[in-house]
Amino acid sequence: MRRINRYSFPFIILLLIHTFLLGLTFYKNKNRKSIFVLLVSNMGFAYLLEYIVLNLFKAYTYKPKVLKNHFLDNIFGAVLSQAVFIPFTAVFLTIFKLGWPVKVLGSIYFSLIELLFLRLRIYQHSWWKTGYTLILLPFYFRLSDTWYNYIVKNNTIVRFVSFFLMVMVTETNLFLFLAIFRKFRFGLGRYHSWKEHFILSPLYSITFSLFTAFSLKKQNGVIAKLSVILFGACLNYFFERIKLLKNKLQFFEYLLVRIIMVFIFGQYRVWVYGEGDKSEYSKIKRHN
């Protein structure tokens, strides 16, 4: 980690601004579980897009200079910009029911920030254009509106995809944390590069998250949780055996992490599906 500098300062300011917006959103609305589901779903959509645009095709580079490793620093800047600032704003716009004019203003706002970042040289384009940001963001904000409507209506597909995205985002953040502390590294051959890691690790997260979502959707008991832990252990063993994973966690460290994670996922399942597969929305509707 580095000290706060002129490169990281703009990211910190934006983090404070958008955290305030998110805090205000939760404070003003009592349906906080659904808001949280929407928030992490929006982050999940951003992660999937970033995997294609940044991890695979290197559309741009961030330079917050928070981490000493340039590749990790780039990923950290991308996480802040694409999976924190924009999803936080999308949730704010959705919950306060702000229409297309404000969505367009939000898109202009982020486009101006992008231009400022380019001028400050804390961000650099490869093939990406600011025009893409300007055009695509209003549709992302609209997707957030539509997704929230289906969440509160308990749409079967949206509930499952939301649950999957919540698990995937948590797994992705966990792997980023472990990568920063050099505990987990995916790659080919003897030397596992960061480029290889951030191409392979999302595929691992998606595979594990799909299994977890299907398993815990059926039931949220001890057997289902144990099956998730066992699947994770087998997946790790498989990747280590074919030399695509370097794992420096001790077995009991890994087991502890997995136990904590599976109980978090179980809580996500309750927030998405409700206790006993009866959601909060269904109970309110039946009561009325």
XYZ file of C-alpha atoms in Angstrom:
288
model
C 0.000 0.000 0.000
C 1.083 3.573 -0.678
C 0.268 6.796 1.121
C -2.445 9.114 -0.173
C -1.046 11.068 -3.129
C -2.258 13.312 -5.934
C -3.110 10.243 -8.005
C -5.271 8.535 -5.387
C -6.905 11.713 -4.041
C -9.573 11.990 -6.828
C -10.591 8.357 -6.211
C -10.965 9.056 -2.484
C -13.131 12.132 -3.137
C -15.407 10.147 -5.464
C -15.581 7.294 -2.971
C -16.790 9.701 -0.281
C -19.362 11.301 -2.603
C -20.868 8.038 -3.811
C -20.767 6.406 -0.395
C -22.808 9.380 0.850
C -25.341 8.819 -1.965
C -25.610 5.145 -1.084
C -25.911 5.885 2.638
C -28.694 8.387 1.923
C -30.465 5.768 -0.200
C -30.453 3.198 2.606
C -31.404 5.818 5.190
C -34.447 7.050 3.251
C -35.849 3.636 2.346
C -36.978 0.873 4.701
C -36.794 -1.941 2.131
C -33.051 -2.286 2.729
C -32.752 -5.989 1.919
C -34.073 -5.460 -1.607
C -31.815 -2.423 -2.034
C -28.810 -4.492 -1.000
C -29.778 -7.246 -3.458
C -30.061 -4.602 -6.203
C -26.731 -3.035 -5.251
C -24.746 -6.259 -5.413
C -26.576 -7.315 -8.597
C -25.532 -4.035 -10.212
C -21.971 -4.652 -9.072
C -22.181 -8.141 -10.577
C -23.233 -6.756 -13.960
C -20.292 -4.337 -13.795
C -17.869 -7.151 -12.934
C -19.050 -9.234 -15.889
C -18.633 -6.283 -18.240
C -15.206 -5.457 -16.780
C -14.079 -9.032 -17.298
C -14.677 -8.673 -21.030
C -13.669 -5.032 -21.525
C -10.711 -4.794 -19.125
C -9.430 -8.279 -18.241
C -9.674 -9.746 -21.733
C -9.410 -6.782 -24.100
C -7.513 -4.132 -22.070
C -9.768 -1.207 -23.016
C -8.209 1.203 -20.508
C -5.801 1.522 -17.598
C -6.304 3.076 -14.162
C -3.434 4.583 -12.181
C -4.638 5.407 -8.635
C -1.170 4.457 -7.317
C -2.627 2.872 -4.185
C -0.895 -0.494 -4.691
C 2.760 -0.878 -5.633
C 2.084 -3.558 -8.234
C 0.936 -1.756 -11.412
C -1.373 -4.547 -12.597
C -3.125 -4.855 -9.216
C -3.303 -1.069 -8.990
C -5.085 -0.991 -12.348
C -7.589 -3.640 -11.203
C -8.147 -1.783 -7.920
C -8.876 1.468 -9.794
C -11.264 -0.354 -12.131
C -13.113 -1.924 -9.183
C -13.587 1.501 -7.600
C -14.705 3.182 -10.811
C -16.832 0.519 -12.458
C -18.038 -1.618 -9.543
C -18.446 1.016 -6.810
C -18.999 4.558 -8.123
C -21.364 3.638 -10.961
C -23.424 0.916 -9.167
C -23.810 3.174 -6.097
C -25.146 5.902 -8.375
C -27.431 3.485 -10.219
C -29.033 2.368 -6.949
C -29.525 6.004 -5.899
C -31.252 6.829 -9.205
C -33.439 3.721 -9.043
C -34.636 4.028 -5.453
C -35.420 7.736 -5.772
C -37.209 7.013 -9.076
C -35.250 9.569 -11.077
C -36.131 9.456 -14.763
C -34.329 9.642 -18.090
C -33.260 13.323 -17.842
C -31.390 12.631 -14.580
C -29.996 9.398 -15.992
C -28.580 11.328 -18.948
C -27.144 13.920 -16.541
C -25.569 11.051 -14.585
C -24.006 9.776 -17.784
C -22.642 13.251 -18.594
C -21.306 13.500 -15.027
C -19.320 10.258 -15.348
C -18.128 11.210 -18.836
C -16.759 14.496 -17.469
C -15.037 12.599 -14.654
C -13.497 10.317 -17.270
C -12.191 13.318 -19.214
C -10.805 14.818 -16.001
C -9.080 11.519 -15.141
C -7.521 11.490 -18.610
C -6.267 15.043 -18.124
C -4.843 14.171 -14.681
C -3.156 11.102 -16.210
C -4.637 8.758 -13.620
C -6.551 6.966 -16.365
C -5.614 6.067 -19.933
C -7.592 4.821 -22.910
C -6.473 1.958 -25.116
C -9.382 1.519 -27.522
C -12.199 2.742 -25.259
C -13.858 6.103 -26.013
C -15.593 8.499 -23.637
C -18.507 8.443 -26.076
C -19.101 4.787 -25.187
C -19.492 5.784 -21.535
C -21.879 8.594 -22.453
C -24.096 6.322 -24.560
C -24.085 3.136 -22.466
C -24.585 4.472 -18.937
C -28.245 5.599 -19.290
C -29.122 2.049 -20.360
C -27.236 0.621 -17.383
C -29.206 2.942 -15.092
C -32.431 1.819 -16.789
C -31.442 -1.831 -16.319
C -31.108 -1.090 -12.593
C -34.699 0.246 -12.542
C -36.072 -2.798 -14.339
C -34.082 -5.226 -12.201
C -35.369 -3.677 -8.979
C -38.979 -3.902 -10.181
C -38.538 -7.620 -10.800
C -36.753 -8.104 -7.461
C -39.681 -6.714 -5.464
C -42.110 -8.728 -7.594
C -40.154 -11.916 -6.824
C -39.548 -12.844 -10.432
C -38.095 -16.367 -10.368
C -35.327 -15.787 -12.904
C -34.297 -12.400 -11.494
C -34.169 -13.778 -7.953
C -31.885 -16.632 -8.996
C -29.610 -14.461 -11.142
C -29.427 -11.904 -8.312
C -28.438 -14.650 -5.874
C -25.792 -15.920 -8.293
C -24.416 -12.393 -8.809
C -24.236 -11.783 -5.052
C -22.171 -14.939 -4.580
C -19.996 -14.122 -7.591
C -19.258 -10.557 -6.433
C -18.326 -11.794 -2.957
C -16.086 -14.517 -4.388
C -14.452 -12.055 -6.778
C -13.737 -9.601 -3.964
C -12.364 -12.448 -1.832
C -9.984 -13.512 -4.616
C -8.876 -9.912 -5.143
C -8.092 -9.641 -1.426
C -6.199 -12.970 -1.452
C -4.337 -11.953 -4.614
C -3.219 -8.647 -3.103
C -1.767 -10.569 -0.138
C -0.301 -13.181 -2.521
C -2.228 -16.116 -1.098
C -3.976 -17.187 -4.293
C -2.686 -17.044 -7.869
C -4.086 -18.598 -11.040
C -1.947 -19.035 -14.126
C -0.205 -21.280 -16.631
C 3.221 -22.803 -16.265
C 5.705 -22.250 -13.442
C 5.289 -18.472 -13.337
C 1.715 -17.277 -12.856
C 1.354 -13.752 -14.217
C -1.281 -11.301 -12.980
C -2.712 -11.141 -16.492
C -3.332 -14.890 -16.421
C -4.715 -14.681 -12.891
C -7.382 -12.107 -13.774
C -8.442 -14.093 -16.827
C -8.763 -17.421 -14.976
C -9.962 -16.367 -11.510
C -13.307 -14.914 -12.732
C -14.042 -18.207 -14.519
C -13.333 -20.038 -11.260
C -15.626 -17.618 -9.376
C -18.438 -18.030 -11.902
C -18.221 -21.850 -11.752
C -18.210 -21.915 -7.954
C -20.978 -19.308 -7.734
C -23.287 -21.207 -10.089
C -22.883 -24.391 -8.049
C -23.469 -22.468 -4.813
C -26.551 -20.688 -6.142
C -28.137 -23.924 -7.380
C -27.260 -25.816 -4.181
C -28.484 -23.225 -1.680
C -31.547 -22.341 -3.753
C -32.909 -25.848 -3.169
C -32.272 -25.752 0.568
C -30.323 -23.624 3.015
C -29.450 -26.310 5.515
C -26.248 -27.889 6.776
C -26.094 -30.539 4.018
C -26.296 -27.927 1.264
C -23.625 -25.796 2.921
C -21.332 -28.808 3.356
C -21.766 -29.676 -0.320
C -20.674 -26.139 -1.251
C -17.590 -26.367 0.977
C -16.727 -29.801 -0.454
C -17.196 -28.587 -4.031
C -14.894 -25.611 -3.353
C -12.239 -27.900 -1.874
C -12.463 -30.285 -4.840
C -12.286 -27.394 -7.300
C -9.158 -26.092 -5.559
C -7.569 -29.534 -5.526
C -8.311 -29.996 -9.228
C -6.776 -26.646 -10.229
C -3.737 -27.267 -8.047
C -3.229 -30.742 -9.541
C -3.257 -29.401 -13.119
C -0.943 -26.579 -11.963
C -3.326 -23.712 -12.756
C -3.456 -22.557 -9.134
C -0.873 -21.645 -6.515
C -2.541 -21.712 -3.117
C -0.517 -20.547 -0.117
C -3.387 -20.901 2.335
C -3.050 -23.686 4.877
C -5.859 -26.255 4.841
C -7.433 -24.967 8.063
C -7.137 -21.365 6.850
C -8.934 -22.303 3.645
C -11.568 -24.276 5.582
C -12.226 -21.328 7.905
C -12.598 -18.949 4.960
C -15.004 -21.324 3.225
C -17.124 -21.824 6.366
C -17.443 -18.064 6.824
C -18.267 -17.556 3.153
C -20.903 -20.282 3.008
C -22.756 -18.789 5.971
C -22.640 -15.388 4.256
C -24.077 -16.991 1.124
C -26.765 -18.617 3.240
C -27.731 -15.173 4.526
C -27.845 -13.875 0.945
C -30.217 -16.714 0.147
C -32.538 -15.618 2.976
C -32.507 -12.017 1.744
C -33.293 -13.074 -1.825
C -35.773 -15.902 -1.211
C -36.913 -15.255 2.358
C -37.227 -17.748 5.173
C -38.643 -21.059 4.017
C -38.770 -19.821 0.415
C -41.357 -17.215 1.357
C -40.100 -13.760 0.623
C -40.871 -10.583 2.471
C -42.788 -9.305 -0.554
C -45.023 -12.397 -0.629
C -45.810 -12.085 3.066
C -46.768 -8.418 2.701
C -48.923 -9.172 -0.345
C -50.715 -12.059 1.407
C -51.273 -9.952 4.534
C -52.875 -7.186 2.489
